[in-house]
Amino acid sequence: ETGVTQTPRHLVMGMTNKKSLKCEQHLGHNAMYWYKQSAKKPLELMFVYSLEERVENNSVPSRFSPECPNSSHLFLHLHTLQPEDSALYLCASSQDATDTQYFGPGTRLTVL
Amino acid sequence: RKEVEQDPGPFNVPEGATVAFNCTYSNSASQSFFWYRQDCRKEPKLLMSVYSSGNEDGRFTAQLNRASQYISLLIRDSKLSDSATYLCVVNDDYKLSFGAGTTVTVRA
């Protein structure tokens, strides 16, 4: 399936590194989301963008910085992360707010 | 209180069995409801939306009880391929709240 793609699929980084996660949706949707999924925990919503405007920032530490340059692309910039930030980061998109969300395959991040 | 609560399971059932489980949600104003399926180390995928009158999709039946604030999923004639974690999802505007998931394992 190529509706929502994410790169890279796996990322290992040190605590002093800066990296970016990329998400692209090919569905013509208006809203995009970043989620974090840690082991044995529910998905946690991090950020929501609607029509390129950020509409939700769920008390996420500033070491995570989202960017939405257009309605098809969403980035998550990472810097000075902590080992507890290791998780699966999932991007999703939906047509509108209450519509079904479609997920990308995720980026599995390990912070050493 | 968690926004969405699910029995984590696991539910271990033989092929052909029926398995059912519930999910409760805390926000009475929640607007839409879904069941997602997540396979090990994969992304969640929509299984079905849950409508007020209840709905069926093949072997899967979903029910919504707004008065008691719970959602249920029933799987009939279980297949090996039904083994997965089933996520209950509640949508309030932009915010999707996920349950931690119910693990189902179907054995031959």
mmCIF file of C-alpha atoms in Angstrom:
data_model
loop_
_atom_site.group_PDB
_atom_site.id
_atom_site.type_symbol
_atom_site.label_atom_id
_atom_site.label_comp_id
_atom_site.label_asym_id
_atom_site.label_seq_id
_atom_site.Cartn_x
_atom_site.Cartn_y
_atom_site.Cartn_z
ATOM 1 C CA GLU A 1 0.000 0.000 0.000
ATOM 2 C CA THR A 2 1.363 3.441 -0.851
ATOM 3 C CA GLY A 3 -1.332 5.722 0.634
ATOM 4 C CA VAL A 4 0.873 6.987 3.466
ATOM 5 C CA THR A 5 4.625 6.494 3.322
ATOM 6 C CA GLN A 6 7.241 7.132 5.966
ATOM 7 C CA THR A 7 11.016 7.320 5.819
ATOM 8 C CA PRO A 8 13.233 6.081 7.216
ATOM 9 C CA ARG A 9 11.658 2.849 8.417
ATOM 10 C CA HIS A 10 14.360 2.366 11.046
ATOM 11 C CA LEU A 11 16.584 4.937 12.712
ATOM 12 C CA VAL A 12 19.255 4.653 15.367
ATOM 13 C CA MET A 13 20.603 7.894 16.750
ATOM 14 C CA GLY A 14 22.680 9.198 19.598
ATOM 15 C CA MET A 15 21.391 11.708 22.104
ATOM 16 C CA THR A 16 23.329 14.553 20.490
ATOM 17 C CA ASN A 17 22.253 13.856 16.923
ATOM 18 C CA LYS A 18 19.723 15.780 14.851
ATOM 19 C CA LYS A 19 17.530 13.801 12.494
ATOM 20 C CA SER A 20 14.189 14.177 10.724
ATOM 21 C CA LEU A 21 11.347 11.782 10.049
ATOM 22 C CA LYS A 22 9.375 12.232 6.853
ATOM 23 C CA CYS A 23 5.782 11.380 6.065
ATOM 24 C CA GLU A 24 4.011 11.718 2.734
ATOM 25 C CA GLN A 25 0.385 11.028 1.946
ATOM 26 C CA HIS A 26 -0.952 10.379 -1.544
ATOM 27 C CA LEU A 27 -4.628 10.375 -0.596
ATOM 28 C CA GLY A 28 -5.511 14.043 -1.010
ATOM 29 C CA HIS A 29 -6.305 14.337 2.686
ATOM 30 C CA ASN A 30 -6.486 17.605 4.605
ATOM 31 C CA ALA A 31 -5.245 16.485 8.017
ATOM 32 C CA MET A 32 -2.020 14.785 9.102
ATOM 33 C CA TYR A 33 -0.914 13.447 12.470
ATOM 34 C CA TRP A 34 2.137 12.249 14.377
ATOM 35 C CA TYR A 35 1.738 9.489 16.970
ATOM 36 C CA LYS A 36 4.162 7.786 19.298
ATOM 37 C CA GLN A 37 3.736 4.116 20.191
ATOM 38 C CA SER A 38 5.879 2.762 23.002
ATOM 39 C CA ALA A 39 5.951 -0.900 23.923
ATOM 40 C CA LYS A 40 2.800 -2.119 25.698
ATOM 41 C CA LYS A 41 1.279 1.382 25.681
ATOM 42 C CA PRO A 42 -1.559 2.936 23.689
ATOM 43 C CA LEU A 43 -0.763 5.192 20.789
ATOM 44 C CA GLU A 44 -0.143 8.740 21.961
ATOM 45 C CA LEU A 45 -1.161 11.628 19.746
ATOM 46 C CA MET A 46 1.673 14.126 19.389
ATOM 47 C CA PHE A 47 0.696 16.682 16.749
ATOM 48 C CA VAL A 48 -2.195 17.400 14.416
ATOM 49 C CA TYR A 49 -2.079 19.514 11.279
ATOM 50 C CA SER A 50 -5.123 20.568 9.311
ATOM 51 C CA LEU A 51 -4.623 22.369 6.018
ATOM 52 C CA GLU A 52 -0.993 22.913 7.017
ATOM 53 C CA GLU A 53 -1.935 24.636 10.279
ATOM 54 C CA ARG A 54 -1.024 23.003 13.563
ATOM 55 C CA VAL A 55 -4.240 22.493 15.506
ATOM 56 C CA GLU A 56 -3.040 20.272 18.317
ATOM 57 C CA ASN A 57 0.189 20.007 20.263
ATOM 58 C CA ASN A 58 -0.287 17.384 22.904
ATOM 59 C CA SER A 59 2.247 18.635 25.493
ATOM 60 C CA VAL A 60 5.128 17.227 23.520
ATOM 61 C CA PRO A 61 8.679 18.168 24.605
ATOM 62 C CA SER A 62 10.376 20.778 22.455
ATOM 63 C CA ARG A 63 13.022 18.291 21.354
ATOM 64 C CA PHE A 64 10.330 17.147 18.897
ATOM 65 C CA SER A 65 9.568 19.799 16.281
ATOM 66 C CA PRO A 66 6.963 19.196 13.563
ATOM 67 C CA GLU A 67 6.839 20.851 10.177
ATOM 68 C CA CYS A 68 4.105 20.737 7.562
ATOM 69 C CA PRO A 69 5.256 22.493 4.385
ATOM 70 C CA ASN A 70 2.182 21.431 2.395
ATOM 71 C CA SER A 71 -0.859 19.230 2.784
ATOM 72 C CA SER A 72 0.954 16.131 1.515
ATOM 73 C CA HIS A 73 4.103 16.261 3.611
ATOM 74 C CA LEU A 74 4.791 16.179 7.312
ATOM 75 C CA PHE A 75 8.138 16.137 9.061
ATOM 76 C CA LEU A 76 9.190 15.476 12.619
ATOM 77 C CA HIS A 77 12.544 17.045 13.471
ATOM 78 C CA LEU A 78 14.399 15.410 16.334
ATOM 79 C CA HIS A 79 17.238 16.809 18.428
ATOM 80 C CA THR A 80 18.846 15.927 21.748
ATOM 81 C CA LEU A 81 16.524 13.005 22.284
ATOM 82 C CA GLN A 82 16.546 10.749 25.318
ATOM 83 C CA PRO A 83 16.641 6.937 25.407
ATOM 84 C CA GLU A 84 13.014 6.922 26.614
ATOM 85 C CA ASP A 85 12.046 8.512 23.285
ATOM 86 C CA SER A 86 12.777 5.180 21.608
ATOM 87 C CA ALA A 87 9.481 4.064 20.103
ATOM 88 C CA LEU A 88 7.544 3.538 16.898
ATOM 89 C CA TYR A 89 6.576 6.895 15.387
ATOM 90 C CA LEU A 90 3.496 6.689 13.230
ATOM 91 C CA CYS A 91 2.169 9.222 10.775
ATOM 92 C CA ALA A 92 -1.487 9.224 9.771
ATOM 93 C CA SER A 93 -3.772 11.240 7.547
ATOM 94 C CA SER A 94 -7.502 11.750 7.205
ATOM 95 C CA GLN A 95 -9.815 13.646 4.901
ATOM 96 C CA ASP A 96 -11.264 15.714 7.734
ATOM 97 C CA ALA A 97 -11.283 15.795 11.516
ATOM 98 C CA THR A 98 -13.712 13.022 12.288
ATOM 99 C CA ASP A 99 -12.866 10.817 9.334
ATOM 100 C CA THR A 100 -11.008 7.551 9.355
ATOM 101 C CA GLN A 101 -7.284 7.918 9.775
ATOM 102 C CA TYR A 102 -4.883 5.956 7.619
ATOM 103 C CA PHE A 103 -1.497 5.131 9.030
ATOM 104 C CA GLY A 104 1.927 4.919 7.491
ATOM 105 C CA PRO A 105 4.203 1.964 8.291
ATOM 106 C CA GLY A 106 6.027 3.907 10.989
ATOM 107 C CA THR A 107 9.626 4.698 11.820
ATOM 108 C CA ARG A 108 11.138 2.548 14.521
ATOM 109 C CA LEU A 109 13.449 4.875 16.427
ATOM 110 C CA THR A 110 16.159 3.810 18.831
ATOM 111 C CA VAL A 111 17.980 6.456 20.862
ATOM 112 C CA LEU A 112 21.275 5.306 22.317
ATOM 113 C CA ARG B 1 -9.390 7.255 34.544
ATOM 114 C CA LYS B 2 -8.092 6.329 31.099
ATOM 115 C CA GLU B 3 -10.011 7.753 28.154
ATOM 116 C CA VAL B 4 -10.333 4.371 26.483
ATOM 117 C CA GLU B 5 -9.982 1.100 28.357
ATOM 118 C CA GLN B 6 -9.737 -2.398 26.956
ATOM 119 C CA ASP B 7 -9.187 -5.844 28.379
ATOM 120 C CA PRO B 8 -5.645 -6.591 27.200
ATOM 121 C CA GLY B 9 -6.313 -10.306 26.920
ATOM 122 C CA PRO B 10 -4.843 -12.384 25.532
ATOM 123 C CA PHE B 11 -7.836 -14.261 24.228
ATOM 124 C CA ASN B 12 -6.632 -17.651 23.035
ATOM 125 C CA VAL B 13 -9.293 -19.362 20.952
ATOM 126 C CA PRO B 14 -9.413 -22.344 18.582
ATOM 127 C CA GLU B 15 -10.126 -21.913 14.908
ATOM 128 C CA GLY B 16 -13.823 -21.621 14.248
ATOM 129 C CA ALA B 17 -14.642 -20.235 17.683
ATOM 130 C CA THR B 18 -16.429 -16.993 18.426
ATOM 131 C CA VAL B 19 -14.614 -14.374 20.448
ATOM 132 C CA ALA B 20 -15.963 -11.086 21.756
ATOM 133 C CA PHE B 21 -14.527 -8.250 23.767
ATOM 134 C CA ASN B 22 -15.453 -4.768 24.874
ATOM 135 C CA CYS B 23 -13.997 -1.343 25.232
ATOM 136 C CA THR B 24 -15.212 1.484 27.460
ATOM 137 C CA TYR B 25 -14.709 5.200 26.896
ATOM 138 C CA SER B 26 -14.916 8.096 29.316
ATOM 139 C CA ASN B 27 -16.082 11.031 27.177
ATOM 140 C CA SER B 28 -19.821 10.900 26.690
ATOM 141 C CA ALA B 29 -19.540 13.499 23.928
ATOM 142 C CA SER B 30 -17.319 11.302 21.746
ATOM 143 C CA GLN B 31 -18.426 11.440 18.168
ATOM 144 C CA SER B 32 -17.143 8.485 16.245
ATOM 145 C CA PHE B 33 -15.783 5.084 16.990
ATOM 146 C CA PHE B 34 -13.587 2.573 15.231
ATOM 147 C CA TRP B 35 -11.912 -0.761 15.600
ATOM 148 C CA TYR B 36 -8.388 -0.958 14.226
ATOM 149 C CA ARG B 37 -6.259 -4.045 13.885
ATOM 150 C CA GLN B 38 -2.531 -4.043 14.503
ATOM 151 C CA ASP B 39 -0.257 -6.922 13.634
ATOM 152 C CA CYS B 40 3.041 -7.345 15.419
ATOM 153 C CA ARG B 41 5.470 -4.545 14.512
ATOM 154 C CA LYS B 42 3.115 -3.144 11.888
ATOM 155 C CA GLU B 43 0.969 -0.041 11.690
ATOM 156 C CA PRO B 44 -2.685 -0.008 12.798
ATOM 157 C CA LYS B 45 -5.171 -0.609 10.015
ATOM 158 C CA LEU B 46 -8.847 0.200 10.054
ATOM 159 C CA LEU B 47 -10.968 -2.872 10.626
ATOM 160 C CA MET B 48 -14.357 -1.180 10.754
ATOM 161 C CA SER B 49 -16.203 1.891 11.879
ATOM 162 C CA VAL B 50 -18.794 1.462 14.606
ATOM 163 C CA TYR B 51 -22.247 2.864 13.988
ATOM 164 C CA SER B 52 -24.966 3.596 16.523
ATOM 165 C CA SER B 53 -27.233 0.884 15.198
ATOM 166 C CA GLY B 54 -24.465 -1.713 15.168
ATOM 167 C CA ASN B 55 -22.878 -3.020 12.013
ATOM 168 C CA GLU B 56 -21.512 -6.166 10.522
ATOM 169 C CA ASP B 57 -18.703 -6.774 8.085
ATOM 170 C CA GLY B 58 -18.426 -10.424 7.185
ATOM 171 C CA ARG B 59 -17.459 -12.328 10.316
ATOM 172 C CA PHE B 60 -17.033 -9.142 12.359
ATOM 173 C CA THR B 61 -19.836 -7.427 14.267
ATOM 174 C CA ALA B 62 -19.442 -4.130 16.103
ATOM 175 C CA GLN B 63 -21.876 -2.649 18.599
ATOM 176 C CA LEU B 64 -22.043 0.742 20.275
ATOM 177 C CA ASN B 65 -23.840 1.399 23.544
ATOM 178 C CA ARG B 66 -23.821 5.143 24.161
ATOM 179 C CA ALA B 67 -25.764 4.924 27.414
ATOM 180 C CA SER B 68 -23.157 2.666 28.980
ATOM 181 C CA GLN B 69 -20.294 4.118 26.947
ATOM 182 C CA TYR B 70 -18.923 0.910 25.561
ATOM 183 C CA ILE B 71 -18.117 -0.590 22.193
ATOM 184 C CA SER B 72 -17.869 -4.258 21.425
ATOM 185 C CA LEU B 73 -16.353 -6.408 18.712
ATOM 186 C CA LEU B 74 -17.389 -9.958 17.974
ATOM 187 C CA ILE B 75 -15.497 -12.266 15.634
ATOM 188 C CA ARG B 76 -17.318 -15.348 14.384
ATOM 189 C CA ASP B 77 -15.706 -18.445 12.872
ATOM 190 C CA SER B 78 -12.218 -17.308 13.874
ATOM 191 C CA LYS B 79 -9.375 -17.822 11.403
ATOM 192 C CA LEU B 80 -5.685 -18.120 12.121
ATOM 193 C CA SER B 81 -5.234 -14.838 10.274
ATOM 194 C CA ASP B 82 -7.433 -13.073 12.832
ATOM 195 C CA SER B 83 -4.568 -13.285 15.333
ATOM 196 C CA ALA B 84 -3.676 -9.666 16.065
ATOM 197 C CA THR B 85 -4.146 -6.863 18.537
ATOM 198 C CA TYR B 86 -7.462 -5.076 18.200
ATOM 199 C CA LEU B 87 -7.460 -1.395 19.068
ATOM 200 C CA CYS B 88 -10.553 0.439 20.185
ATOM 201 C CA VAL B 89 -10.476 4.018 18.934
ATOM 202 C CA VAL B 90 -12.654 6.959 19.942
ATOM 203 C CA ASN B 91 -12.644 10.198 17.973
ATOM 204 C CA ASP B 92 -13.394 13.643 19.407
ATOM 205 C CA ASP B 93 -12.807 16.168 16.622
ATOM 206 C CA TYR B 94 -9.105 15.861 15.740
ATOM 207 C CA LYS B 95 -8.227 13.787 18.723
ATOM 208 C CA LEU B 96 -8.147 10.035 18.358
ATOM 209 C CA SER B 97 -7.890 8.219 21.671
ATOM 210 C CA PHE B 98 -6.625 4.678 21.469
ATOM 211 C CA GLY B 99 -7.091 1.827 23.831
ATOM 212 C CA ALA B 100 -4.031 -0.244 24.632
ATOM 213 C CA GLY B 101 -5.448 -3.086 22.590
ATOM 214 C CA THR B 102 -6.875 -6.553 23.072
ATOM 215 C CA THR B 103 -4.675 -9.389 21.875
ATOM 216 C CA VAL B 104 -6.371 -12.303 20.148
ATOM 217 C CA THR B 105 -4.550 -15.505 19.281
ATOM 218 C CA VAL B 106 -6.334 -18.083 17.173
ATOM 219 C CA ARG B 107 -4.810 -21.554 17.326
ATOM 220 C CA ALA B 108 -5.160 -24.431 14.894
#
